[in-house]
PDB file of C-alpha atoms in Angstrom:
ATOM      1  CA  MET A   1     152.672 205.049  90.702  1.00 89.00           C
ATOM      2  CA  MET A   2     150.583 205.519  93.833  1.00 94.00           C
ATOM      3  CA  ALA A   3     150.335 208.948  95.410  1.00 97.00           C
ATOM      4  CA  ARG A   4     148.777 210.016  98.699  1.00 97.00           C
ATOM      5  CA  PHE A   5     146.137 212.743  98.363  1.00 98.00           C
ATOM      6  CA  TYR A   6     145.020 214.781 101.385  1.00 98.00           C
ATOM      7  CA  LEU A   7     141.539 216.151 100.741  1.00 98.00           C
ATOM      8  CA  GLY A   8     139.694 218.853 102.658  1.00 97.00           C
ATOM      9  CA  LEU A   9     135.914 218.405 102.779  1.00 97.00           C
ATOM     10  CA  GLY A  10     133.357 220.904 103.997  1.00 95.00           C
ATOM     11  CA  SER A  11     129.658 221.695 103.923  1.00 95.00           C
ATOM     12  CA  ASN A  12     127.262 224.119 105.577  1.00 93.00           C
ATOM     13  CA  ILE A  13     124.067 223.131 103.738  1.00 94.00           C
ATOM     14  CA  ASN A  14     122.654 219.983 105.346  1.00 94.00           C
ATOM     15  CA  PRO A  15     126.288 219.138 106.146  1.00 95.00           C
ATOM     16  CA  ALA A  16     125.882 215.759 107.858  1.00 95.00           C
ATOM     17  CA  HIS A  17     123.917 214.409 104.899  1.00 95.00           C
ATOM     18  CA  ASN A  18     126.033 215.960 102.137  1.00 96.00           C
ATOM     19  CA  LEU A  19     129.389 215.065 103.693  1.00 97.00           C
ATOM     20  CA  ALA A  20     128.262 211.464 104.188  1.00 97.00           C
ATOM     21  CA  LEU A  21     127.252 211.275 100.521  1.00 96.00           C
ATOM     22  CA  GLY A  22     130.569 212.827  99.512  1.00 96.00           C
ATOM     23  CA  LEU A  23     132.525 210.305 101.580  1.00 97.00           C
ATOM     24  CA  ASP A  24     130.498 207.449 100.063  1.00 97.00           C
ATOM     25  CA  ALA A  25     131.380 208.737  96.586  1.00 97.00           C
ATOM     26  CA  LEU A  26     135.070 209.130  97.493  1.00 97.00           C
ATOM     27  CA  GLU A  27     135.175 205.591  98.880  1.00 97.00           C
ATOM     28  CA  GLN A  28     133.496 204.265  95.731  1.00 97.00           C
ATOM     29  CA  GLN A  29     136.003 206.102  93.497  1.00 96.00           C
ATOM     30  CA  PHE A  30     139.225 205.700  95.470  1.00 97.00           C
ATOM     31  CA  GLY A  31     138.744 202.828  97.920  1.00 96.00           C
ATOM     32  CA  ALA A  32     139.642 202.976 101.599  1.00 95.00           C
ATOM     33  CA  LEU A  33     139.580 206.400 103.243  1.00 96.00           C
ATOM     34  CA  THR A  34     141.508 207.552 106.283  1.00 95.00           C
ATOM     35  CA  LEU A  35     139.460 210.233 108.034  1.00 96.00           C
ATOM     36  CA  SER A  36     140.186 212.968 110.537  1.00 96.00           C
ATOM     37  CA  PRO A  37     137.690 213.909 113.194  1.00 95.00           C
ATOM     38  CA  ALA A  38     135.075 216.419 112.089  1.00 95.00           C
ATOM     39  CA  VAL A  39     135.172 220.022 113.230  1.00 94.00           C
ATOM     40  CA  GLU A  40     132.371 222.546 113.229  1.00 93.00           C
ATOM     41  CA  SER A  41     133.307 226.129 112.530  1.00 89.00           C
ATOM     42  CA  GLN A  42     131.849 229.495 111.855  1.00 83.00           C
ATOM     43  CA  SER A  43     131.688 230.510 108.202  1.00 80.00           C
ATOM     44  CA  VAL A  44     134.687 232.510 106.972  1.00 73.00           C
ATOM     45  CA  GLY A  45     134.333 235.466 104.613  1.00 70.00           C
ATOM     46  CA  PHE A  46     130.520 235.633 104.709  1.00 69.00           C
ATOM     47  CA  GLN A  47     127.551 235.348 107.045  1.00 78.00           C
ATOM     48  CA  GLY A  48     126.203 231.824 106.883  1.00 83.00           C
ATOM     49  CA  ASP A  49     125.441 228.651 108.758  1.00 90.00           C
ATOM     50  CA  ASN A  50     128.296 226.826 110.464  1.00 93.00           C
ATOM     51  CA  PHE A  51     130.427 224.451 108.418  1.00 93.00           C
ATOM     52  CA  ILE A  52     131.440 220.912 109.213  1.00 96.00           C
ATOM     53  CA  ASN A  53     134.912 220.126 107.887  1.00 96.00           C
ATOM     54  CA  LEU A  54     137.211 217.116 107.893  1.00 97.00           C
ATOM     55  CA  VAL A  55     140.216 215.717 106.065  1.00 97.00           C
ATOM     56  CA  ALA A  56     140.230 212.483 104.066  1.00 97.00           C
ATOM     57  CA  VAL A  57     143.368 210.713 102.878  1.00 97.00           C
ATOM     58  CA  VAL A  58     143.291 208.498  99.787  1.00 97.00           C
ATOM     59  CA  ASP A  59     145.942 206.628  97.839  1.00 97.00           C
ATOM     60  CA  THR A  60     145.576 206.465  94.082  1.00 97.00           C
ATOM     61  CA  ASP A  61     147.584 206.101  90.904  1.00 97.00           C
ATOM     62  CA  ARG A  62     145.428 208.697  89.132  1.00 97.00           C
ATOM     63  CA  SER A  63     146.903 211.997  88.007  1.00 97.00           C
ATOM     64  CA  ILE A  64     146.271 215.204  89.920  1.00 97.00           C
ATOM     65  CA  THR A  65     144.121 216.428  87.031  1.00 97.00           C
ATOM     66  CA  ALA A  66     142.041 213.233  87.022  1.00 97.00           C
ATOM     67  CA  VAL A  67     141.509 213.417  90.803  1.00 98.00           C
ATOM     68  CA  ALA A  68     140.567 217.109  90.621  1.00 97.00           C
ATOM     69  CA  GLN A  69     138.047 216.388  87.853  1.00 96.00           C
ATOM     70  CA  GLN A  70     136.533 213.519  89.845  1.00 97.00           C
ATOM     71  CA  LEU A  71     136.230 215.736  92.931  1.00 96.00           C
ATOM     72  CA  ARG A  72     134.393 218.445  90.915  1.00 93.00           C
ATOM     73  CA  GLN A  73     132.061 215.807  89.504  1.00 94.00           C
ATOM     74  CA  ILE A  74     131.248 214.571  93.030  1.00 95.00           C
ATOM     75  CA  GLU A  75     130.629 218.156  94.217  1.00 92.00           C
ATOM     76  CA  TYR A  76     128.233 218.867  91.338  1.00 88.00           C
ATOM     77  CA  GLN A  77     126.516 215.499  91.758  1.00 87.00           C
ATOM     78  CA  TYR A  78     125.621 216.547  95.305  1.00 86.00           C
ATOM     79  CA  GLY A  79     124.353 220.021  94.575  1.00 76.00           C
ATOM     80  CA  ARG A  80     127.276 222.415  94.292  1.00 68.00           C
ATOM     81  CA  GLU A  81     126.349 225.299  92.031  1.00 67.00           C
ATOM     82  CA  LEU A  82     128.443 225.568  88.887  1.00 66.00           C
ATOM     83  CA  ASN A  83     129.265 229.270  89.345  1.00 68.00           C
ATOM     84  CA  ALA A  84     129.197 229.515  93.150  1.00 63.00           C
ATOM     85  CA  THR A  85     131.056 232.527  94.526  1.00 61.00           C
ATOM     86  CA  LYS A  86     134.158 231.902  96.626  1.00 61.00           C
ATOM     87  CA  PHE A  87     132.650 232.926  99.964  1.00 59.00           C
ATOM     88  CA  SER A  88     129.215 231.332  99.992  1.00 61.00           C
ATOM     89  CA  GLY A  89     127.327 228.355 101.354  1.00 73.00           C
ATOM     90  CA  ARG A  90     128.270 224.907 100.087  1.00 82.00           C
ATOM     91  CA  THR A  91     126.409 221.637  99.811  1.00 87.00           C
ATOM     92  CA  LEU A  92     129.778 219.947  99.336  1.00 93.00           C
ATOM     93  CA  ASP A  93     133.280 221.305  98.844  1.00 92.00           C
ATOM     94  CA  ILE A  94     136.226 218.947  98.275  1.00 96.00           C
ATOM     95  CA  ASP A  95     139.711 220.379  97.771  1.00 95.00           C
ATOM     96  CA  ILE A  96     143.087 218.812  97.187  1.00 97.00           C
ATOM     97  CA  VAL A  97     145.139 220.088 100.140  1.00 97.00           C
ATOM     98  CA  MET A  98     148.337 218.098  99.538  1.00 97.00           C
ATOM     99  CA  VAL A  99     149.678 215.365  97.292  1.00 97.00           C
ATOM    100  CA  ASP A 100     152.584 213.489  98.880  1.00 97.00           C
ATOM    101  CA  GLN A 101     155.348 216.050  99.386  1.00 96.00           C
ATOM    102  CA  LEU A 102     154.761 217.959  96.151  1.00 96.00           C
ATOM    103  CA  GLN A 103     155.122 221.715  96.253  1.00 95.00           C
ATOM    104  CA  GLY A 104     154.536 224.365  93.653  1.00 93.00           C
ATOM    105  CA  LEU A 105     152.233 224.336  90.655  1.00 92.00           C
ATOM    106  CA  HIS A 106     151.394 220.802  89.483  1.00 93.00           C
ATOM    107  CA  GLU A 107     148.933 220.204  86.658  1.00 92.00           C
ATOM    108  CA  GLY A 108     147.499 223.679  87.318  1.00 91.00           C
ATOM    109  CA  ILE A 109     146.997 223.136  91.066  1.00 93.00           C
ATOM    110  CA  GLN A 110     149.070 224.904  93.718  1.00 94.00           C
ATOM    111  CA  LEU A 111     150.415 222.429  96.275  1.00 95.00           C
ATOM    112  CA  PRO A 112     150.145 222.411  99.141  1.00 95.00           C
ATOM    113  CA  ARG A 113     146.893 224.379  99.135  1.00 94.00           C
ATOM    114  CA  ILE A 114     147.301 227.628 101.061  1.00 91.00           C
ATOM    115  CA  ASP A 115     144.203 226.754 103.153  1.00 87.00           C
ATOM    116  CA  LEU A 116     146.403 224.328 105.072  1.00 91.00           C
ATOM    117  CA  PHE A 117     148.364 227.221 106.551  1.00 91.00           C
ATOM    118  CA  GLU A 118     145.642 229.888 106.637  1.00 88.00           C
ATOM    119  CA  HIS A 119     142.450 228.201 107.841  1.00 88.00           C
ATOM    120  CA  ALA A 120     141.922 226.384 111.124  1.00 90.00           C
ATOM    121  CA  TYR A 121     139.206 224.194 109.584  1.00 91.00           C
ATOM    122  CA  THR A 122     141.866 222.497 107.431  1.00 93.00           C
ATOM    123  CA  LEU A 123     144.915 222.498 109.693  1.00 94.00           C
ATOM    124  CA  TYR A 124     143.218 221.451 112.942  1.00 93.00           C
ATOM    125  CA  PRO A 125     141.629 218.188 111.686  1.00 95.00           C
ATOM    126  CA  LEU A 126     144.814 217.268 109.803  1.00 96.00           C
ATOM    127  CA  SER A 127     146.910 217.944 112.923  1.00 94.00           C
ATOM    128  CA  LEU A 128     144.661 215.606 114.935  1.00 93.00           C
ATOM    129  CA  LEU A 129     144.776 212.870 112.306  1.00 94.00           C
ATOM    130  CA  LEU A 130     148.488 213.066 111.473  1.00 95.00           C
ATOM    131  CA  PRO A 131     150.249 215.135 114.141  1.00 94.00           C
ATOM    132  CA  GLU A 132     153.748 214.053 113.037  1.00 96.00           C
ATOM    133  CA  LEU A 133     153.212 214.795 109.327  1.00 97.00           C
ATOM    134  CA  VAL A 134     155.568 217.485 108.000  1.00 97.00           C
ATOM    135  CA  PRO A 135     153.854 219.234 105.068  1.00 96.00           C
ATOM    136  CA  PRO A 136     155.881 220.520 102.124  1.00 94.00           C
ATOM    137  CA  CYS A 137     157.182 224.103 102.428  1.00 90.00           C
ATOM    138  CA  THR A 138     157.842 223.772 106.176  1.00 94.00           C
ATOM    139  CA  THR A 139     160.019 221.912 108.656  1.00 96.00           C
ATOM    140  CA  LEU A 140     157.255 221.815 111.271  1.00 96.00           C
ATOM    141  CA  THR A 141     154.818 218.996 111.929  1.00 96.00           C
ATOM    142  CA  THR A 142     151.096 219.621 111.631  1.00 95.00           C
ATOM    143  CA  ALA A 143     150.878 219.521 115.451  1.00 93.00           C
ATOM    144  CA  GLN A 144     153.560 222.219 115.701  1.00 94.00           C
ATOM    145  CA  LEU A 145     151.862 224.277 113.001  1.00 94.00           C
ATOM    146  CA  TRP A 146     148.589 224.035 114.937  1.00 91.00           C
ATOM    147  CA  GLN A 147     150.296 225.105 118.173  1.00 89.00           C
ATOM    148  CA  GLN A 148     151.623 228.193 116.394  1.00 89.00           C
ATOM    149  CA  PHE A 149     148.432 228.892 114.458  1.00 86.00           C
ATOM    150  CA  ASN A 150     146.912 232.346 114.824  1.00 74.00           C
ATOM    151  CA  ASP A 151     143.601 233.356 113.293  1.00 65.00           C
ATOM    152  CA  ALA A 152     141.395 235.794 115.151  1.00 60.00           C
ATOM    153  CA  GLU A 153     138.520 235.309 112.715  1.00 64.00           C
ATOM    154  CA  GLN A 154     137.441 231.757 113.399  1.00 74.00           C
ATOM    155  CA  ALA A 155     136.216 229.634 116.259  1.00 82.00           C
ATOM    156  CA  LEU A 156     135.925 225.885 115.787  1.00 87.00           C
ATOM    157  CA  TRP A 157     135.268 222.783 117.831  1.00 89.00           C
ATOM    158  CA  LEU A 158     135.181 219.020 117.457  1.00 90.00           C
ATOM    159  CA  THR A 159     131.764 217.705 116.611  1.00 92.00           C
ATOM    160  CA  SER A 160     130.112 214.318 116.279  1.00 91.00           C
ATOM    161  CA  PHE A 161     129.817 213.193 112.686  1.00 93.00           C
ATOM    162  CA  TYR A 162     128.325 209.870 111.649  1.00 94.00           C
ATOM    163  CA  TRP A 163     129.413 208.020 108.536  1.00 95.00           C
ATOM    164  CA  GLN A 164     128.430 204.443 107.796  1.00 94.00           C
ATOM    165  CA  GLY A 165     126.852 204.111 111.241  1.00 92.00           C
ATOM    166  CA  ARG A 166     129.933 205.225 113.190  1.00 91.00           C
ATOM    167  CA  ASP A 167     130.807 208.533 114.821  1.00 91.00           C
ATOM    168  CA  ILE A 168     134.176 209.190 113.174  1.00 89.00           C
ATOM    169  CA  SER A 169     134.971 211.877 115.762  1.00 84.00           C
ATOM    170  CA  ALA A 170     134.221 209.689 118.790  1.00 79.00           C
ATOM    171  CA  ASP A 171     137.829 208.536 119.173  1.00 74.00           C
ATOM    172  CA  TRP A 172     138.989 212.148 119.518  1.00 70.00           C
ATOM    173  CA  LEU A 173     136.154 213.709 121.512  1.00 61.00           C
ATOM    174  CA  PRO A 174     137.333 212.408 124.926  1.00 56.00           C
ATOM    175  CA  LEU A 175     140.893 213.605 124.213  1.00 51.00           C
ATOM    176  CA  VAL A 176     140.154 217.144 123.104  1.00 52.00           C
ATOM    177  CA  GLN A 177     137.550 219.465 124.552  1.00 47.00           C
ATOM    178  CA  ALA A 178     134.580 219.560 122.200  1.00 45.00           C
ATOM    179  CA  GLN A 179     133.929 223.239 122.628  1.00 46.00           C
ATOM    180  CA  PRO A 180     134.872 226.344 120.661  1.00 49.00           C
ATOM    181  CA  VAL A 181     138.560 227.044 120.290  1.00 55.00           C
ATOM    182  CA  GLU A 182     139.179 230.726 119.760  1.00 56.00           C
ATOM    183  CA  CYS A 183     142.130 231.288 117.494  1.00 57.00           C
ATOM    184  CA  GLU A 184     143.837 234.417 118.755  1.00 51.00           C
ATOM    185  CA  SER A 185     146.085 236.724 116.814  1.00 43.00           C
ATOM    186  CA  THR A 186     149.412 237.663 118.355  1.00 41.00           C
ATOM    187  CA  GLY A 187     149.246 240.917 116.448  1.00 39.00           C
TER     188      GLY A 187
END
């Protein structure tokens, strides 16, 4: 049975190169990818180079466990350290953000991933790609969630990102200002 996986990708170590390799590997493993625009953001939780993040959507009949194992293999293939600390630089980070409308603990993975609701670098690209999508655990669309989003810790902005000879963000850049968006806390 096919399931739709929403994957969050990020890198702050040679990000354009490593993300392109990661997307190539995802396409090879899962077939056609649907991609959000790329966003550049300040690192969260540590001092480091800026990250480039995006969301990829894939359809597969593989289990959550099998997809998670394949994602780890791709990360390690492209230089992720085996015992990397949570808040540190990344050559490639690929996380399962959502699987269809599943919620709760599934095959050892909490769905949807809390990053969707807590980090602009996940929610913003997903809200641009699928503004009418209503994630599990909420009655709001991703666009509505983004409008209500508050995070004083992170600035982010749309950025050009080339994959397979095409700027995947180009379709969105004229529509949204490609400059830092300060996420403000309402206290």
